[in-house]
Short mmCIF file of C-alpha atoms and ligand atoms in Angstrom, two decimals:
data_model
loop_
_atom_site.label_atom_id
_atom_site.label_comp_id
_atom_site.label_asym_id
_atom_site.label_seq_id
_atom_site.Cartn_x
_atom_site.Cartn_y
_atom_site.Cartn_z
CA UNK A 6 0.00 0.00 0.00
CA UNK A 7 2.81 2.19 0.92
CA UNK A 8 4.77 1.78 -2.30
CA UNK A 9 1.45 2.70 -3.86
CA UNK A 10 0.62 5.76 -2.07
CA UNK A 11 3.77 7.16 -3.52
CA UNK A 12 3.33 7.10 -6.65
CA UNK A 13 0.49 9.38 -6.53
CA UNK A 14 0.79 13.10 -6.49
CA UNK A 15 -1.36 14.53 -3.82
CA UNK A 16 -3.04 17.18 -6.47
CA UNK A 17 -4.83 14.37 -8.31
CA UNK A 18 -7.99 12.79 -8.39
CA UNK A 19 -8.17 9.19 -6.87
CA UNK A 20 -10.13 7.28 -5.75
CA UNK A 21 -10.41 6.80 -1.91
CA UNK A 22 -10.37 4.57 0.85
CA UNK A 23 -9.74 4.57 4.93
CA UNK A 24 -6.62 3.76 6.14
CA UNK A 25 -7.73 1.35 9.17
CA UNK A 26 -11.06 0.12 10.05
CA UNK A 27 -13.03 2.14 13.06
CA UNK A 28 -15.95 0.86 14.85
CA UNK A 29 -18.08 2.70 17.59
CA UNK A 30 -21.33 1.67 19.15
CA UNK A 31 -24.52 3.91 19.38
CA UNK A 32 -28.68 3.76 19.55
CA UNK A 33 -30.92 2.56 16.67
CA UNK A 34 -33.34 5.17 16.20
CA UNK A 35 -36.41 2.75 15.09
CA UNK A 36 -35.58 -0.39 17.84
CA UNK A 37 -34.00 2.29 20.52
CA UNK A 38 -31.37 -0.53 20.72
CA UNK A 39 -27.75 -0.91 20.89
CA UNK A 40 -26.04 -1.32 17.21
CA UNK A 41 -22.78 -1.60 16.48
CA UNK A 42 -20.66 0.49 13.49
CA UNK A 43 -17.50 -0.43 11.61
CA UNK A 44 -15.94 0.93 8.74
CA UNK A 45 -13.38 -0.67 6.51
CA UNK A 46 -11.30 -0.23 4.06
CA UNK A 47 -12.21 -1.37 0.54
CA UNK A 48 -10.39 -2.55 -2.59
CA UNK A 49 -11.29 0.03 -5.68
CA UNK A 50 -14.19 -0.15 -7.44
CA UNK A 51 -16.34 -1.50 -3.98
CA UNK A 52 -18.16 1.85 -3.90
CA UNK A 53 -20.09 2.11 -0.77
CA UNK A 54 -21.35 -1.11 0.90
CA UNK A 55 -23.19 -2.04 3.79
CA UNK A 56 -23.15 -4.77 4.90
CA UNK A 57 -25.20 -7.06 7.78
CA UNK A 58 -23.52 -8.97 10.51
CA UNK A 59 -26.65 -10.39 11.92
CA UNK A 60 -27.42 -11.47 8.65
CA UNK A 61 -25.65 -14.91 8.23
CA UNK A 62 -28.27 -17.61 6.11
CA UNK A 63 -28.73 -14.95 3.02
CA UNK A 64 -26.72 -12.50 1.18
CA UNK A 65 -25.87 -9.94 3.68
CA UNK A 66 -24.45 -6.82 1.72
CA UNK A 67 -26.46 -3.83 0.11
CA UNK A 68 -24.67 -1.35 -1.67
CA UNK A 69 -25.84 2.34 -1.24
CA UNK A 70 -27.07 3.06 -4.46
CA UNK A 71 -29.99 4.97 -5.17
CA UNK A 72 -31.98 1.68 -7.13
CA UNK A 73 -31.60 0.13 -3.52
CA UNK A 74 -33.66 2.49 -1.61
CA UNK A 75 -36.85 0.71 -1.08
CA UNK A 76 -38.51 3.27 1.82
CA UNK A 77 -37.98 6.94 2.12
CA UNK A 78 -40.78 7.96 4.41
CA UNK A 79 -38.79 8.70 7.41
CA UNK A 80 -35.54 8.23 6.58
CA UNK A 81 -33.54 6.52 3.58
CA UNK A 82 -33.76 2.81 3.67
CA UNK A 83 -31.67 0.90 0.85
CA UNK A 84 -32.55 -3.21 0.82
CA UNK A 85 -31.03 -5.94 -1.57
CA UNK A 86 -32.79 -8.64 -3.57
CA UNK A 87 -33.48 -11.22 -0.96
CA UNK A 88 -34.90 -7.79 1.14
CA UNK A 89 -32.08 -7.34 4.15
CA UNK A 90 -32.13 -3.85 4.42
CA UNK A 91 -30.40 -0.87 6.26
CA UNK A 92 -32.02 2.45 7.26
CA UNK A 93 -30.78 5.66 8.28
CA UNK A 94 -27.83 5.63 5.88
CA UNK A 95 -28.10 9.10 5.33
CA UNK A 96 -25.81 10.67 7.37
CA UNK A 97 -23.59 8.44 7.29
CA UNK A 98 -23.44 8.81 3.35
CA UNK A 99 -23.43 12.98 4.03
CA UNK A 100 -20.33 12.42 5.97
CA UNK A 101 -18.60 9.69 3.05
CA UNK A 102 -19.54 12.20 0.50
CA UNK A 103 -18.11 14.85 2.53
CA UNK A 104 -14.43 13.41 2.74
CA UNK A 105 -14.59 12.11 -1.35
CA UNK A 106 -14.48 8.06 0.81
CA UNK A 107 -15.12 6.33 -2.79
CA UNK A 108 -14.33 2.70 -1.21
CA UNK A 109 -15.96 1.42 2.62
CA UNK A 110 -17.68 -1.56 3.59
CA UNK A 111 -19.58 -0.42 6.45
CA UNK A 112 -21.00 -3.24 8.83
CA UNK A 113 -23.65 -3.33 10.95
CA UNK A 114 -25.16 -5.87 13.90
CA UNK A 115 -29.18 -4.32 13.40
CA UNK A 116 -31.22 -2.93 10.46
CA UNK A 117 -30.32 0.53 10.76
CA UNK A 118 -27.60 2.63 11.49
CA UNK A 119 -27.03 4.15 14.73
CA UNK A 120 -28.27 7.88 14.72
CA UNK A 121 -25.70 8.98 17.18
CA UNK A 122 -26.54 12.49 18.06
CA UNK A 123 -28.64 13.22 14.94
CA UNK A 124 -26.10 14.93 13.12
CA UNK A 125 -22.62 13.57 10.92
CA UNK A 126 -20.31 14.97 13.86
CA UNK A 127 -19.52 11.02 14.99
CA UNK A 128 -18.72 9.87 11.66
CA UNK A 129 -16.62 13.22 10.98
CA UNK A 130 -14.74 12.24 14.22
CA UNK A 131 -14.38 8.09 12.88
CA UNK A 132 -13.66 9.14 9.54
CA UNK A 133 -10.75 12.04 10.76
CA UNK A 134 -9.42 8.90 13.08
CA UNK A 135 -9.44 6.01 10.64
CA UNK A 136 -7.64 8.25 8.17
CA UNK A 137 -8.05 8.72 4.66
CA UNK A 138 -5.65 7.18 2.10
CA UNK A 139 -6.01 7.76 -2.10
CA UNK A 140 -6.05 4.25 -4.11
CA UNK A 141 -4.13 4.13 -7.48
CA UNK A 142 -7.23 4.51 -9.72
CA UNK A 143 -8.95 6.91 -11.17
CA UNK A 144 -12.09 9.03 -9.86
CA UNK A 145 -14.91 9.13 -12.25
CA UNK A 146 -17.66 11.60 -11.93
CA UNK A 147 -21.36 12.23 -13.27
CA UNK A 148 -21.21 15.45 -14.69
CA UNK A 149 -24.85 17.27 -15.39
CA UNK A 150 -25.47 18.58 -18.73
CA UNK A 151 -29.03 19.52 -18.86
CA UNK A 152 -31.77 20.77 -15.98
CA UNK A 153 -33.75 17.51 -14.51
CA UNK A 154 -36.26 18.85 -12.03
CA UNK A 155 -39.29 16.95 -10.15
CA UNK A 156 -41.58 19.09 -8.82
CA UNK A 157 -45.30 18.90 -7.34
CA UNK A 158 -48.62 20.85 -6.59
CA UNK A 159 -47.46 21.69 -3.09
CA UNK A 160 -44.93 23.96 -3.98
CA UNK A 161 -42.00 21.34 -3.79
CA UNK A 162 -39.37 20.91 -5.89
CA UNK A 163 -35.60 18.93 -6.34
CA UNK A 164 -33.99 19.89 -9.36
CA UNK A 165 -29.92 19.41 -10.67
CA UNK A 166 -27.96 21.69 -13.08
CA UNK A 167 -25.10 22.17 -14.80
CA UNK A 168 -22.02 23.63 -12.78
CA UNK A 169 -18.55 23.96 -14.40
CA UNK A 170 -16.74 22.52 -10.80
CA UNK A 171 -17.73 20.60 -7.50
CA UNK A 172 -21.60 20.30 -6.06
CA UNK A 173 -22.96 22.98 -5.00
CA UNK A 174 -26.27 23.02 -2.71
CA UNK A 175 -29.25 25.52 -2.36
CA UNK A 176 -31.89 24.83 -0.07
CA UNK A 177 -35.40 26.25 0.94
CA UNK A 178 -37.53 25.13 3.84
CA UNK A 179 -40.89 27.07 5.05
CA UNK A 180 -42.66 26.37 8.17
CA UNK A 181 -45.41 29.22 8.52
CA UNK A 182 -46.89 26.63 11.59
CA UNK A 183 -43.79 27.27 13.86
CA UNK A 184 -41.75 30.44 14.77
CA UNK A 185 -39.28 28.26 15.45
CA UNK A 186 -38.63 26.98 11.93
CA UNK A 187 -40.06 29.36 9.79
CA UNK A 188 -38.63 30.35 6.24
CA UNK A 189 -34.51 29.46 5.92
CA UNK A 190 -32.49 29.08 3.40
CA UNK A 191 -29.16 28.05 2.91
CA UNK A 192 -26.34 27.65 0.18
CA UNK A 193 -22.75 25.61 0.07
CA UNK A 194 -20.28 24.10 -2.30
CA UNK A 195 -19.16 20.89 -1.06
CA UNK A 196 -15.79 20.07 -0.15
CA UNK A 197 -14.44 18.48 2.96
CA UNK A 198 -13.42 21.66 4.97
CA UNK A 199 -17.42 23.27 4.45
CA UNK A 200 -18.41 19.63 5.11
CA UNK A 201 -16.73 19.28 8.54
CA UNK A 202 -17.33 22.79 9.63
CA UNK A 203 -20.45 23.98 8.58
CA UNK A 204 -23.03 21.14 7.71
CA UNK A 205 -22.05 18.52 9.66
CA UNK A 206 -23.35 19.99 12.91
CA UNK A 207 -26.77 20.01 12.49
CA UNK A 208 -29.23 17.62 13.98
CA UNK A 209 -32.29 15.86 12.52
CA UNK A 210 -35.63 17.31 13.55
CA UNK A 211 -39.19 16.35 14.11
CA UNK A 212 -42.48 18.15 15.85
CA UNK A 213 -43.55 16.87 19.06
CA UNK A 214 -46.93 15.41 18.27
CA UNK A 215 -45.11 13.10 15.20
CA UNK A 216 -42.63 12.01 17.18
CA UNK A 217 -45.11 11.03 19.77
CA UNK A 218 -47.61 9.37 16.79
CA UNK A 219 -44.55 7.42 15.73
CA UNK A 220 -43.76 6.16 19.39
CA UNK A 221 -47.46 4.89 19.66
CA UNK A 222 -46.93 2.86 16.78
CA UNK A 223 -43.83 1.24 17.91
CA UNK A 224 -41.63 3.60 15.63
CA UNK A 225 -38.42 6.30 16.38
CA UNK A 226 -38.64 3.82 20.05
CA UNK A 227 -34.72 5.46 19.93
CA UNK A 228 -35.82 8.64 19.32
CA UNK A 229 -35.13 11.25 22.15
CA UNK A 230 -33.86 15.25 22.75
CA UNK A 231 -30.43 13.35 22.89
CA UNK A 232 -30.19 12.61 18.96
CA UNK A 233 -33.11 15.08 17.81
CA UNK A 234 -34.71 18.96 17.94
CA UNK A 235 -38.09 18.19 19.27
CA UNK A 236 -40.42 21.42 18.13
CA UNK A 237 -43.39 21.80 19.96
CA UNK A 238 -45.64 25.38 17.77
CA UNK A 239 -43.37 27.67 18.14
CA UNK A 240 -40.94 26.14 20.85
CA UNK A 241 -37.53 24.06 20.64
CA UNK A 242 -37.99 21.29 23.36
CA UNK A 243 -34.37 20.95 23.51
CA UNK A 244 -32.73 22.79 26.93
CA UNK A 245 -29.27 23.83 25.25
CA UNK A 246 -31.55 24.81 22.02
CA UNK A 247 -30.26 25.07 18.69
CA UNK A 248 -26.89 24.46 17.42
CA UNK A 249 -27.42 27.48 14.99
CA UNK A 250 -30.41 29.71 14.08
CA UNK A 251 -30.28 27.95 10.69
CA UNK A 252 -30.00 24.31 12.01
CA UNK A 253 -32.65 22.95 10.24
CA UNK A 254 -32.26 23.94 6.85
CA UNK A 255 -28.53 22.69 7.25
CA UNK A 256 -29.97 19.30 8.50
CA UNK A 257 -31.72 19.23 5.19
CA UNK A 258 -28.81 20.36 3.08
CA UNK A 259 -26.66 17.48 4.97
CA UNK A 260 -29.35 14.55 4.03
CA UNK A 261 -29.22 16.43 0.48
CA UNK A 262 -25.75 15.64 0.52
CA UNK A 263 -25.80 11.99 1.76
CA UNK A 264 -28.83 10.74 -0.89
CA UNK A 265 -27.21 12.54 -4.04
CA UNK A 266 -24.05 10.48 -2.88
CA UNK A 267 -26.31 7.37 -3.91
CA UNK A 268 -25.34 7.73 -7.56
CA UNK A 269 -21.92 6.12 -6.59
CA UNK A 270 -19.73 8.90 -7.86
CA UNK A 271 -19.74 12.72 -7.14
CA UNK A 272 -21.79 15.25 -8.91
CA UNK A 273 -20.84 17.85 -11.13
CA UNK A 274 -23.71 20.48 -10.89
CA UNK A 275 -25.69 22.33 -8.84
CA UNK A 276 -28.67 20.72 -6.69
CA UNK A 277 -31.78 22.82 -5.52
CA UNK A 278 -34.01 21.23 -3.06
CA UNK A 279 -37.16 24.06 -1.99
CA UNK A 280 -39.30 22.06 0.98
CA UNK A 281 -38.21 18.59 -0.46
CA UNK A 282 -37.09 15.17 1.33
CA UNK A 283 -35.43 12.12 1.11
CA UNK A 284 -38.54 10.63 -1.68
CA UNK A 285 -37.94 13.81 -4.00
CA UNK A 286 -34.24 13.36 -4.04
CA UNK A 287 -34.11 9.73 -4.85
CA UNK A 288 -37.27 10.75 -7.90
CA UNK A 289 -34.59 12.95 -9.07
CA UNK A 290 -31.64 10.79 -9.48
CA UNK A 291 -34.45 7.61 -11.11
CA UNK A 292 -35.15 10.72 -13.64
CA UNK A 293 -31.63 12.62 -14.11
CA UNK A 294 -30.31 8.11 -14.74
CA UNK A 295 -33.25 7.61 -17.48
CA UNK A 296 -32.02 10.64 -19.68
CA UNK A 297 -28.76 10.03 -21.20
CA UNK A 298 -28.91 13.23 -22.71
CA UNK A 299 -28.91 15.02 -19.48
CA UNK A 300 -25.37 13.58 -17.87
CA UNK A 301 -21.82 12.37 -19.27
CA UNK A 302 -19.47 10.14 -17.26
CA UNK A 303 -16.13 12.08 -16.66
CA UNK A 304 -12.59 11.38 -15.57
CA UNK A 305 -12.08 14.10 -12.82
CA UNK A 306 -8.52 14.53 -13.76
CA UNK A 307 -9.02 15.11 -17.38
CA UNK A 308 -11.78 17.07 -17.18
CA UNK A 309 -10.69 19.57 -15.08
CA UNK A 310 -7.23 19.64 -16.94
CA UNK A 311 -9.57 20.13 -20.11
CA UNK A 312 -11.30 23.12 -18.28
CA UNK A 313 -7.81 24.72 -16.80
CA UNK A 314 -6.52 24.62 -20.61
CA UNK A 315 -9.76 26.21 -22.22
CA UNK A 316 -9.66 28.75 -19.62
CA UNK A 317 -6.12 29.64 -20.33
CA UNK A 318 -6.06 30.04 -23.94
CA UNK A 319 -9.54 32.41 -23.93
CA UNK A 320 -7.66 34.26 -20.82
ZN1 LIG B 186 -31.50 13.71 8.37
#
């Protein structure tokens, strides 16, 4: 590994891996029980995989891919053909997508993964420790070439565009029913240093009487002030309150972040996501996929080398 670390200059796209494998231990949100978290290194070409210790009479492994999600009604769930499935892989993926991790098995003992506090702080911290090392292949990317949008009557809409570098993010949320939310919005270009410092802070959310409906019915049974904002009207439940005035529209850009990381490589374009969830994102990548005119498959490397040279001979 070592001899093949040094052949690669540092200002090059690779693809990516972890140096050693990390494991920490935290609540499901759904069973309110103890599940356990690893991440491992991968060979290239893996992609993101998780993968089901408890799981031993079936195939066990699911890879995080946007044609896996089978539920996105309170979180995103991705399940494989003989239907073992993992939920709450979103922030998890934010965080992967975050630090460009293009190669990680990650195993788990229960069908979800643990929610932690709510935000991607924990896997920022296990992804900083396990380290990050580049693998001697080349990164690919989907680059968009056209608008795809999905939109509906209630004023929501997802939509990606073309963007000459990186992924960048705007988002909209409206709340008229609570002071506490209200109207935000919020706008980033992803790279790891705007990852770590100013998205992956911000918890998930939910109002008081759903998060009480979904205890009755033997849902969230994890959920708690410790790994959530509770909003009650106009209130934050919470006693040390937010994180930042803006914490929930940064919550949405972060699960933005971890679904779009479903198509398996990163995103050249711009995403816009006004009052939309985890269903309209994963709508969006099914439509932006089924038009081949609307995306091209790049090499990072030489497109960006293409870009620097066309810049420099108009300059
Ligand atoms: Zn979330």
């Amino acid at each position: 590994m070592i001899a093949e670390i040094k052949l690669l200059s540092p200002y090059r796209h690779h693809q990516k891996t972890l140096q050693n494998p990390i494991h920490c231990v935290g609540i499901g949100l759904h069973s309110g029980q103890k599940v356990h978290l690893s991440l491992k290194p991968a060979a290239v070409g893996t992609g993101v995989v998780f993968r089901r210790t408890d799981v031993t009479d079936k195939n066990n492994e699911i890879p995080a891919l946007y044609t896996h999600v089978s539920d996105t009604r309170l979180n995103s769930c991705i399940s494989n053909e003989e239907g073992v499935s993992v939920s709450t892989i979103e922030h998890l993926m934010a965080a992967l997508a975050g630090f460009g991790i293009t190669n990680v098995i990650v195993e788990v003992d229960a069908p979800e993964v643990p929610v932690m506090d709510g935000s991607a702080e924990d896997y920022v911290t296990l992804i900083r420790c396990a380290g990050i090392v580049p693998q001697n292949a080349p990164l690919k990317a989907i680059k968009i070439l056209k608008e795809v949008s999905v939109t509906d009557d209630k004023g929501v809409s997802v939509s990606l565009s073309p963007a000459e570098f990186g992924l960048s993010i705007d988002f909209m949320i409206d709340f008229p029913q609570s002071k506490a939310i209200g109207r935000q919005e919020y706008s980033i270009t992803l790279s790891e240093r705007t990852f770590a410092d100013s998205v992956a802070y911000a918890r998930t959310f939910g109002f008081a009487q759903e998060v009480e409906m979904l205890q009755s019915m033997g849902l969230a049974r994890g959920g708690s002030l410790d790994n959530a904002v509770v909003v009650d009207g106009d209130c934050v439940l919470n006693k040390e309150g937010l994180r930042s005035e803006n914490e929930f529209v940064v919550h949405k850009t972060l699960d933005a972040i971890g679904d779009l990381y479903q198509l398996g490589m990163p995103i050249i374009g711009r995403f816009s996501g006004i009052k939309s969830g985890h269903a309209h994102t994963n709508q969006l990548l099914r439509r932006l996929i089924a038009d081949k005119t609307a995306y091209e498959i790049v090499d990072l490397d030489a497109y960006e080398e293409s870009l620097l040279s066309r810049k420099y001979k108009t300059a």
